[in-house]
PDB file of C-alpha atoms in Angstrom:
ATOM      1  CA  UNK G  30     -24.198 209.010  76.387  1.00  0.00           C
ATOM      2  CA  UNK G  31     -27.674 207.097  76.011  1.00  0.00           C
ATOM      3  CA  UNK G  32     -29.423 207.102  79.062  1.00  0.00           C
ATOM      4  CA  UNK G  33     -30.066 202.801  80.424  1.00  0.00           C
ATOM      5  CA  UNK G  34     -33.938 204.082  79.532  1.00  0.00           C
ATOM      6  CA  UNK G  35     -32.815 204.765  76.011  1.00  0.00           C
ATOM      7  CA  UNK G  36     -30.761 201.806  75.510  1.00  0.00           C
ATOM      8  CA  UNK G  37     -33.227 199.394  76.227  1.00  0.00           C
ATOM      9  CA  UNK G  38     -35.497 201.391  74.034  1.00  0.00           C
ATOM     10  CA  UNK G  39     -33.454 201.021  71.091  1.00  0.00           C
ATOM     11  CA  UNK G  40     -32.944 196.917  71.425  1.00  0.00           C
ATOM     12  CA  UNK G  41     -36.360 196.486  71.956  1.00  0.00           C
ATOM     13  CA  UNK G  42     -37.036 197.968  68.534  1.00  0.00           C
ATOM     14  CA  UNK G  43     -34.134 196.364  66.737  1.00  0.00           C
ATOM     15  CA  UNK G  44     -34.461 192.767  67.646  1.00  0.00           C
ATOM     16  CA  UNK G  45     -38.447 193.350  67.530  1.00  0.00           C
ATOM     17  CA  UNK G  46     -38.093 194.365  64.069  1.00  0.00           C
ATOM     18  CA  UNK G  47     -35.035 192.000  62.720  1.00  0.00           C
ATOM     19  CA  UNK G  48     -34.548 188.787  64.920  1.00  0.00           C
ATOM     20  CA  UNK G  49     -31.639 187.092  63.820  1.00  0.00           C
ATOM     21  CA  UNK G  50     -27.833 187.204  63.229  1.00  0.00           C
ATOM     22  CA  UNK G  51     -28.490 190.045  61.630  1.00  0.00           C
ATOM     23  CA  UNK G  52     -30.209 192.133  64.773  1.00  0.00           C
ATOM     24  CA  UNK G  53     -27.837 190.880  66.982  1.00  0.00           C
ATOM     25  CA  UNK G  54     -24.726 191.157  64.956  1.00  0.00           C
ATOM     26  CA  UNK G  55     -23.200 193.283  62.146  1.00  0.00           C
ATOM     27  CA  UNK G  56     -26.998 194.968  60.772  1.00  0.00           C
ATOM     28  CA  UNK G  57     -25.082 197.314  58.348  1.00  0.00           C
ATOM     29  CA  UNK G  58     -23.871 193.843  56.624  1.00  0.00           C
ATOM     30  CA  UNK G  59     -26.892 191.802  56.092  1.00  0.00           C
ATOM     31  CA  UNK G  60     -27.849 188.108  57.548  1.00  0.00           C
ATOM     32  CA  UNK G  61     -26.283 186.627  54.876  1.00  0.00           C
ATOM     33  CA  UNK G  62     -22.944 187.285  55.796  1.00  0.00           C
ATOM     34  CA  UNK G  63     -23.561 187.327  59.728  1.00  0.00           C
ATOM     35  CA  UNK G  64     -24.583 183.609  59.120  1.00  0.00           C
ATOM     36  CA  UNK G  65     -21.501 182.632  57.805  1.00  0.00           C
ATOM     37  CA  UNK G  66     -19.810 184.796  60.623  1.00  0.00           C
ATOM     38  CA  UNK G  67     -21.655 182.776  63.183  1.00  0.00           C
ATOM     39  CA  UNK G  68     -20.713 179.634  62.213  1.00  0.00           C
ATOM     40  CA  UNK G  69     -17.173 180.926  62.891  1.00  0.00           C
ATOM     41  CA  UNK G  70     -18.034 182.080  66.145  1.00  0.00           C
ATOM     42  CA  UNK G  71     -19.644 178.755  66.599  1.00  0.00           C
ATOM     43  CA  UNK G  72     -16.793 177.072  65.975  1.00  0.00           C
ATOM     44  CA  UNK G  73     -14.642 178.733  68.234  1.00  0.00           C
ATOM     45  CA  UNK G  74     -17.104 178.483  70.950  1.00  0.00           C
ATOM     46  CA  UNK G  75     -17.338 175.020  70.753  1.00  0.00           C
ATOM     47  CA  UNK G  76     -13.576 174.214  70.827  1.00  0.00           C
ATOM     48  CA  UNK G  77     -12.870 175.982  73.439  1.00  0.00           C
ATOM     49  CA  UNK G  78     -15.818 175.431  75.871  1.00  0.00           C
ATOM     50  CA  UNK G  79     -15.042 171.905  75.029  1.00  0.00           C
ATOM     51  CA  UNK G  80     -12.105 171.727  77.135  1.00  0.00           C
ATOM     52  CA  UNK G  81     -13.337 174.056  80.386  1.00  0.00           C
ATOM     53  CA  UNK G  82     -12.297 171.762  83.698  1.00  0.00           C
ATOM     54  CA  UNK G  83     -16.159 171.025  83.928  1.00  0.00           C
ATOM     55  CA  UNK G  84     -18.297 167.850  83.253  1.00  0.00           C
ATOM     56  CA  UNK G  85     -20.860 170.326  81.493  1.00  0.00           C
ATOM     57  CA  UNK G  86     -23.723 167.514  80.906  1.00  0.00           C
ATOM     58  CA  UNK G  87     -23.828 168.193  84.807  1.00  0.00           C
ATOM     59  CA  UNK G  88     -23.005 171.815  84.420  1.00  0.00           C
ATOM     60  CA  UNK G  89     -25.628 174.321  85.137  1.00  0.00           C
ATOM     61  CA  UNK G  90     -25.414 177.758  82.606  1.00  0.00           C
ATOM     62  CA  UNK G  91     -26.402 180.862  82.384  1.00  0.00           C
ATOM     63  CA  UNK G  92     -26.149 182.842  79.222  1.00  0.00           C
ATOM     64  CA  UNK G  93     -26.679 186.288  79.365  1.00  0.00           C
ATOM     65  CA  UNK G  94     -28.553 188.508  76.405  1.00  0.00           C
ATOM     66  CA  UNK G  95     -29.379 185.553  75.087  1.00  0.00           C
ATOM     67  CA  UNK G  96     -30.852 187.310  71.955  1.00  0.00           C
ATOM     68  CA  UNK G  97     -31.944 184.585  69.379  1.00  0.00           C
ATOM     69  CA  UNK G  98     -30.931 181.882  71.499  1.00  0.00           C
ATOM     70  CA  UNK G  99     -27.136 181.185  69.780  1.00  0.00           C
ATOM     71  CA  UNK G 100     -25.384 180.204  72.506  1.00  0.00           C
ATOM     72  CA  UNK G 101     -28.616 178.174  73.794  1.00  0.00           C
ATOM     73  CA  UNK G 102     -27.803 176.292  71.056  1.00  0.00           C
ATOM     74  CA  UNK G 103     -24.181 175.740  71.259  1.00  0.00           C
ATOM     75  CA  UNK G 104     -23.938 174.895  74.955  1.00  0.00           C
ATOM     76  CA  UNK G 105     -26.569 172.137  74.225  1.00  0.00           C
ATOM     77  CA  UNK G 106     -24.791 170.996  71.375  1.00  0.00           C
ATOM     78  CA  UNK G 107     -21.766 170.547  74.135  1.00  0.00           C
ATOM     79  CA  UNK G 108     -24.514 168.448  76.165  1.00  0.00           C
ATOM     80  CA  UNK G 109     -25.214 170.238  78.923  1.00  0.00           C
ATOM     81  CA  UNK G 110     -28.739 169.812  80.227  1.00  0.00           C
ATOM     82  CA  UNK G 111     -29.787 172.992  82.644  1.00  0.00           C
ATOM     83  CA  UNK G 112     -29.429 176.217  81.209  1.00  0.00           C
ATOM     84  CA  UNK G 113     -31.182 179.204  82.049  1.00  0.00           C
ATOM     85  CA  UNK G 114     -31.110 182.470  80.464  1.00  0.00           C
ATOM     86  CA  UNK G 115     -31.537 186.036  80.190  1.00  0.00           C
ATOM     87  CA  UNK G 116     -32.285 189.285  78.290  1.00  0.00           C
ATOM     88  CA  UNK G 117     -32.636 193.170  78.523  1.00  0.00           C
ATOM     89  CA  UNK G 118     -35.386 192.666  75.890  1.00  0.00           C
ATOM     90  CA  UNK G 119     -39.057 191.591  76.184  1.00  0.00           C
ATOM     91  CA  UNK G 120     -38.827 191.135  72.689  1.00  0.00           C
ATOM     92  CA  UNK G 121     -36.118 187.962  72.759  1.00  0.00           C
ATOM     93  CA  UNK G 122     -37.202 186.466  75.672  1.00  0.00           C
ATOM     94  CA  UNK G 123     -41.022 185.720  74.757  1.00  0.00           C
ATOM     95  CA  UNK G 124     -39.401 184.927  71.120  1.00  0.00           C
ATOM     96  CA  UNK G 125     -36.906 182.758  73.544  1.00  0.00           C
ATOM     97  CA  UNK G 126     -39.253 180.577  75.606  1.00  0.00           C
ATOM     98  CA  UNK G 127     -40.871 180.201  71.721  1.00  0.00           C
ATOM     99  CA  UNK G 128     -38.066 178.497  70.362  1.00  0.00           C
ATOM    100  CA  UNK G 129     -36.671 176.867  73.786  1.00  0.00           C
ATOM    101  CA  UNK G 130     -40.153 175.688  75.670  1.00  0.00           C
ATOM    102  CA  UNK G 131     -37.674 173.341  78.630  1.00  0.00           C
ATOM    103  CA  UNK G 132     -35.059 176.478  78.853  1.00  0.00           C
ATOM    104  CA  UNK G 133     -35.942 179.150  81.319  1.00  0.00           C
ATOM    105  CA  UNK G 134     -36.065 182.205  81.107  1.00  0.00           C
ATOM    106  CA  UNK G 135     -35.759 185.989  82.308  1.00  0.00           C
ATOM    107  CA  UNK G 136     -36.348 189.262  81.265  1.00  0.00           C
ATOM    108  CA  UNK G 137     -33.620 191.591  83.880  1.00  0.00           C
ATOM    109  CA  UNK G 138     -30.575 193.731  83.534  1.00  0.00           C
ATOM    110  CA  UNK G 139     -27.510 192.007  84.363  1.00  0.00           C
ATOM    111  CA  UNK G 140     -26.285 194.899  85.876  1.00  0.00           C
ATOM    112  CA  UNK G 141     -29.554 195.170  88.352  1.00  0.00           C
ATOM    113  CA  UNK G 142     -30.841 191.623  88.395  1.00  0.00           C
ATOM    114  CA  UNK G 143     -32.412 191.848  91.543  1.00  0.00           C
ATOM    115  CA  UNK G 144     -32.899 188.041  93.577  1.00  0.00           C
ATOM    116  CA  UNK G 145     -34.013 186.897  90.334  1.00  0.00           C
ATOM    117  CA  UNK G 146     -30.762 184.831  90.289  1.00  0.00           C
ATOM    118  CA  UNK G 147     -29.822 182.408  93.067  1.00  0.00           C
ATOM    119  CA  UNK G 148     -26.162 183.196  94.559  1.00  0.00           C
ATOM    120  CA  UNK G 149     -23.732 180.636  93.965  1.00  0.00           C
ATOM    121  CA  UNK G 150     -25.993 178.345  91.624  1.00  0.00           C
ATOM    122  CA  UNK G 151     -24.371 178.460  88.579  1.00  0.00           C
ATOM    123  CA  UNK G 152     -21.025 176.397  87.276  1.00  0.00           C
ATOM    124  CA  UNK G 153     -20.623 178.630  84.100  1.00  0.00           C
ATOM    125  CA  UNK G 154     -21.703 181.610  82.821  1.00  0.00           C
ATOM    126  CA  UNK G 155     -22.177 182.396  78.923  1.00  0.00           C
ATOM    127  CA  UNK G 156     -21.992 186.850  77.971  1.00  0.00           C
ATOM    128  CA  UNK G 157     -21.391 187.176  74.267  1.00  0.00           C
ATOM    129  CA  UNK G 158     -21.359 190.034  72.198  1.00  0.00           C
ATOM    130  CA  UNK G 159     -22.933 191.914  74.938  1.00  0.00           C
ATOM    131  CA  UNK G 160     -20.619 193.826  77.410  1.00  0.00           C
ATOM    132  CA  UNK G 161     -19.720 195.829  75.268  1.00  0.00           C
ATOM    133  CA  UNK G 162     -23.402 197.630  74.472  1.00  0.00           C
ATOM    134  CA  UNK G 163     -23.152 198.512  78.255  1.00  0.00           C
ATOM    135  CA  UNK G 164     -21.960 202.246  77.864  1.00  0.00           C
ATOM    136  CA  UNK G 165     -22.401 203.082  81.551  1.00  0.00           C
ATOM    137  CA  UNK G 166     -19.462 202.397  83.010  1.00  0.00           C
ATOM    138  CA  UNK G 167     -20.576 201.801  86.502  1.00  0.00           C
ATOM    139  CA  UNK G 168     -23.584 199.375  85.164  1.00  0.00           C
ATOM    140  CA  UNK G 169     -20.252 197.863  82.879  1.00  0.00           C
ATOM    141  CA  UNK G 170     -18.583 196.283  86.466  1.00  0.00           C
ATOM    142  CA  UNK G 171     -22.180 195.776  88.241  1.00  0.00           C
ATOM    143  CA  UNK G 172     -22.773 193.840  85.919  1.00  0.00           C
ATOM    144  CA  UNK G 173     -19.705 191.514  86.511  1.00  0.00           C
ATOM    145  CA  UNK G 174     -20.647 191.564  90.340  1.00  0.00           C
ATOM    146  CA  UNK G 175     -22.859 189.685  88.401  1.00  0.00           C
ATOM    147  CA  UNK G 176     -21.943 186.885  86.882  1.00  0.00           C
ATOM    148  CA  UNK G 177     -19.349 186.859  90.086  1.00  0.00           C
ATOM    149  CA  UNK G 178     -22.326 186.359  92.411  1.00  0.00           C
ATOM    150  CA  UNK G 179     -23.980 183.869  90.095  1.00  0.00           C
ATOM    151  CA  UNK G 180     -21.484 182.037  89.734  1.00  0.00           C
ATOM    152  CA  UNK G 181     -19.830 179.479  92.668  1.00  0.00           C
ATOM    153  CA  UNK G 182     -16.574 179.576  93.618  1.00  0.00           C
ATOM    154  CA  UNK G 183     -14.652 177.988  90.429  1.00  0.00           C
ATOM    155  CA  UNK G 184     -17.174 178.204  88.275  1.00  0.00           C
ATOM    156  CA  UNK G 185     -16.412 179.272  84.690  1.00  0.00           C
ATOM    157  CA  UNK G 186     -17.132 183.283  82.921  1.00  0.00           C
ATOM    158  CA  UNK G 187     -17.169 182.839  79.405  1.00  0.00           C
ATOM    159  CA  UNK G 188     -17.331 186.399  77.480  1.00  0.00           C
ATOM    160  CA  UNK G 189     -16.691 188.014  74.341  1.00  0.00           C
ATOM    161  CA  UNK G 190     -15.133 191.814  73.841  1.00  0.00           C
ATOM    162  CA  UNK G 191     -13.367 193.653  71.850  1.00  0.00           C
ATOM    163  CA  UNK G 192      -9.838 193.841  74.046  1.00  0.00           C
ATOM    164  CA  UNK G 193      -8.733 196.777  72.735  1.00  0.00           C
ATOM    165  CA  UNK G 194      -4.821 197.972  72.532  1.00  0.00           C
ATOM    166  CA  UNK G 195      -5.796 200.972  71.442  1.00  0.00           C
ATOM    167  CA  UNK G 196      -7.527 203.740  73.194  1.00  0.00           C
ATOM    168  CA  UNK G 197     -10.932 203.572  74.402  1.00  0.00           C
ATOM    169  CA  UNK G 198     -13.853 204.008  72.058  1.00  0.00           C
ATOM    170  CA  UNK G 199     -16.922 205.128  73.279  1.00  0.00           C
ATOM    171  CA  UNK G 200     -20.493 205.500  71.129  1.00  0.00           C
ATOM    172  CA  UNK G 201     -24.158 205.467  71.544  1.00  0.00           C
ATOM    173  CA  UNK G 202     -24.424 202.116  71.590  1.00  0.00           C
ATOM    174  CA  UNK G 203     -21.409 200.474  71.685  1.00  0.00           C
ATOM    175  CA  UNK G 204     -18.323 201.007  73.816  1.00  0.00           C
ATOM    176  CA  UNK G 205     -14.872 199.424  73.317  1.00  0.00           C
ATOM    177  CA  UNK G 206     -12.835 198.976  76.805  1.00  0.00           C
ATOM    178  CA  UNK G 207      -8.785 198.774  76.810  1.00  0.00           C
ATOM    179  CA  UNK G 208      -7.588 195.085  77.509  1.00  0.00           C
ATOM    180  CA  UNK G 209      -6.056 196.843  80.752  1.00  0.00           C
ATOM    181  CA  UNK G 210      -9.396 198.577  81.788  1.00  0.00           C
ATOM    182  CA  UNK G 211     -11.676 195.096  81.035  1.00  0.00           C
ATOM    183  CA  UNK G 212      -9.238 192.857  82.996  1.00  0.00           C
ATOM    184  CA  UNK G 213      -8.728 194.925  85.532  1.00  0.00           C
ATOM    185  CA  UNK G 214     -12.588 195.156  86.041  1.00  0.00           C
ATOM    186  CA  UNK G 215     -12.393 191.608  85.897  1.00  0.00           C
ATOM    187  CA  UNK G 216     -10.180 191.281  88.884  1.00  0.00           C
ATOM    188  CA  UNK G 217     -11.962 193.768  91.142  1.00  0.00           C
ATOM    189  CA  UNK G 218     -15.119 191.600  90.838  1.00  0.00           C
ATOM    190  CA  UNK G 219     -13.095 188.407  91.836  1.00  0.00           C
ATOM    191  CA  UNK G 220     -12.292 186.577  88.057  1.00  0.00           C
ATOM    192  CA  UNK G 221      -8.730 185.059  87.331  1.00  0.00           C
ATOM    193  CA  UNK G 222      -8.592 185.440  83.248  1.00  0.00           C
ATOM    194  CA  UNK G 223      -7.646 181.711  81.746  1.00  0.00           C
ATOM    195  CA  UNK G 224      -6.836 182.038  78.516  1.00  0.00           C
ATOM    196  CA  UNK G 225      -7.776 184.647  75.559  1.00  0.00           C
ATOM    197  CA  UNK G 226      -8.203 184.025  71.525  1.00  0.00           C
ATOM    198  CA  UNK G 227      -9.142 185.579  69.072  1.00  0.00           C
ATOM    199  CA  UNK G 228     -13.260 184.714  68.164  1.00  0.00           C
ATOM    200  CA  UNK G 229     -12.884 186.910  64.665  1.00  0.00           C
ATOM    201  CA  UNK G 230      -9.914 188.744  62.444  1.00  0.00           C
ATOM    202  CA  UNK G 231     -11.774 189.907  59.340  1.00  0.00           C
ATOM    203  CA  UNK G 232     -14.969 189.166  58.999  1.00  0.00           C
ATOM    204  CA  UNK G 233     -16.049 192.690  61.712  1.00  0.00           C
ATOM    205  CA  UNK G 234     -15.144 195.562  62.511  1.00  0.00           C
ATOM    206  CA  UNK G 235     -11.037 196.464  62.675  1.00  0.00           C
ATOM    207  CA  UNK G 236     -12.100 198.527  65.829  1.00  0.00           C
ATOM    208  CA  UNK G 237      -8.576 197.107  67.678  1.00  0.00           C
ATOM    209  CA  UNK G 238      -6.544 198.577  64.040  1.00  0.00           C
ATOM    210  CA  UNK G 239      -5.451 201.685  62.186  1.00  0.00           C
ATOM    211  CA  UNK G 240      -7.567 204.496  61.325  1.00  0.00           C
ATOM    212  CA  UNK G 241      -6.939 203.909  57.528  1.00  0.00           C
ATOM    213  CA  UNK G 242      -7.412 200.032  57.608  1.00  0.00           C
ATOM    214  CA  UNK G 243     -10.109 199.999  59.510  1.00  0.00           C
ATOM    215  CA  UNK G 244     -12.050 202.688  57.261  1.00  0.00           C
ATOM    216  CA  UNK G 245     -10.823 201.118  54.411  1.00  0.00           C
ATOM    217  CA  UNK G 246     -12.309 196.905  55.671  1.00  0.00           C
ATOM    218  CA  UNK G 247     -14.798 198.504  56.459  1.00  0.00           C
ATOM    219  CA  UNK G 248     -15.809 200.081  53.210  1.00  0.00           C
ATOM    220  CA  UNK G 249     -14.756 197.132  51.605  1.00  0.00           C
ATOM    221  CA  UNK G 250     -17.233 194.717  53.370  1.00  0.00           C
ATOM    222  CA  UNK G 251     -20.269 196.903  52.954  1.00  0.00           C
ATOM    223  CA  UNK G 252     -19.494 197.138  49.761  1.00  0.00           C
ATOM    224  CA  UNK G 253     -19.327 193.633  49.206  1.00  0.00           C
ATOM    225  CA  UNK G 254     -22.636 193.178  50.915  1.00  0.00           C
ATOM    226  CA  UNK G 255     -24.291 195.680  49.369  1.00  0.00           C
ATOM    227  CA  UNK G 256     -27.376 192.556  48.772  1.00  0.00           C
ATOM    228  CA  UNK G 257     -28.254 189.687  50.411  1.00  0.00           C
ATOM    229  CA  UNK G 258     -26.679 187.516  47.148  1.00  0.00           C
ATOM    230  CA  UNK G 259     -23.278 189.163  47.321  1.00  0.00           C
ATOM    231  CA  UNK G 260     -23.132 188.725  51.527  1.00  0.00           C
ATOM    232  CA  UNK G 261     -23.674 184.991  50.813  1.00  0.00           C
ATOM    233  CA  UNK G 262     -21.032 185.025  48.617  1.00  0.00           C
ATOM    234  CA  UNK G 263     -18.136 187.317  49.881  1.00  0.00           C
ATOM    235  CA  UNK G 264     -18.994 185.446  53.576  1.00  0.00           C
ATOM    236  CA  UNK G 265     -18.474 181.918  51.474  1.00  0.00           C
ATOM    237  CA  UNK G 266     -15.525 182.885  50.471  1.00  0.00           C
ATOM    238  CA  UNK G 267     -13.904 184.520  53.911  1.00  0.00           C
ATOM    239  CA  UNK G 268     -14.996 181.741  55.623  1.00  0.00           C
ATOM    240  CA  UNK G 269     -12.564 179.168  55.303  1.00  0.00           C
ATOM    241  CA  UNK G 270     -10.089 182.064  55.268  1.00  0.00           C
ATOM    242  CA  UNK G 271     -11.475 182.675  58.610  1.00  0.00           C
ATOM    243  CA  UNK G 272     -11.325 179.798  60.288  1.00  0.00           C
ATOM    244  CA  UNK G 273      -7.756 179.395  59.527  1.00  0.00           C
ATOM    245  CA  UNK G 274      -7.128 182.976  61.396  1.00  0.00           C
ATOM    246  CA  UNK G 275      -8.418 182.485  64.377  1.00  0.00           C
ATOM    247  CA  UNK G 276      -6.674 179.562  64.783  1.00  0.00           C
ATOM    248  CA  UNK G 277      -3.830 180.639  63.953  1.00  0.00           C
ATOM    249  CA  UNK G 278      -3.353 184.021  65.235  1.00  0.00           C
ATOM    250  CA  UNK G 279      -2.892 184.676  68.902  1.00  0.00           C
ATOM    251  CA  UNK G 280      -4.997 188.829  68.552  1.00  0.00           C
ATOM    252  CA  UNK G 281      -7.057 190.179  66.610  1.00  0.00           C
ATOM    253  CA  UNK G 282      -7.970 193.261  65.828  1.00  0.00           C
ATOM    254  CA  UNK G 283     -11.843 192.319  66.186  1.00  0.00           C
ATOM    255  CA  UNK G 284     -13.959 190.090  68.907  1.00  0.00           C
ATOM    256  CA  UNK G 285     -11.658 187.853  70.586  1.00  0.00           C
ATOM    257  CA  UNK G 286     -12.967 185.144  73.695  1.00  0.00           C
ATOM    258  CA  UNK G 287     -12.295 185.363  77.086  1.00  0.00           C
ATOM    259  CA  UNK G 288     -12.487 182.519  79.507  1.00  0.00           C
ATOM    260  CA  UNK G 289     -12.092 183.360  83.333  1.00  0.00           C
ATOM    261  CA  UNK G 290     -12.403 181.608  86.706  1.00  0.00           C
ATOM    262  CA  UNK G 291     -14.136 182.978  89.679  1.00  0.00           C
ATOM    263  CA  UNK G 292     -11.989 182.901  92.418  1.00  0.00           C
TER     264      UNK G 292
END
């Protein structure tokens, strides 16, 4: 397992070199394909978050792992005026401050935020596509406790994860936990799960599928995204199907969105 310092260095280097959708997304598939993928993510996020029991224009929101600011834009589009962002990396935070001069950004590790975040001061928190990059289980649980501490009682936690039904998968820069493990960790941190739904189905690594299908589909995606031009075409063709699938299916072999409430 990589040390925390090594992981931070990895993300500093990656985001400094590629501060785009591919830098924060599935880098091997290129930027053009990732842009189409993020359009689906945006649609699911907007649809589901718009239904949470908060008056969003008056809500105070914290976005964790802000990256390029994709979900800062999503919250703004939903009418939220008071947003705080944070990221582990200096590379992201400095650029985010330039891109969103009216938003406060902190460079911090959510597993050890210190006294930067005022306890109980947020109505909603989002942590999108970042928790599975915390490869130390103790730090993952600490991150959830930090989220709970930042939220007011009854506050909403929006996260995306892979929620495996298959055995856990561990790598140097990503750990895919089981649905059971994640929901137990959320419960331990003081959260009740409200709902879970697909965020992507075919346009991402099939981490919760049969290994044969995972290899075949992964090879197909890499083949059709061999260049930015072919990636754009592949993304444009898969996009309408993906939009339909995330609405029709209840389970996904890849990234899902979950909405929780702090007890």
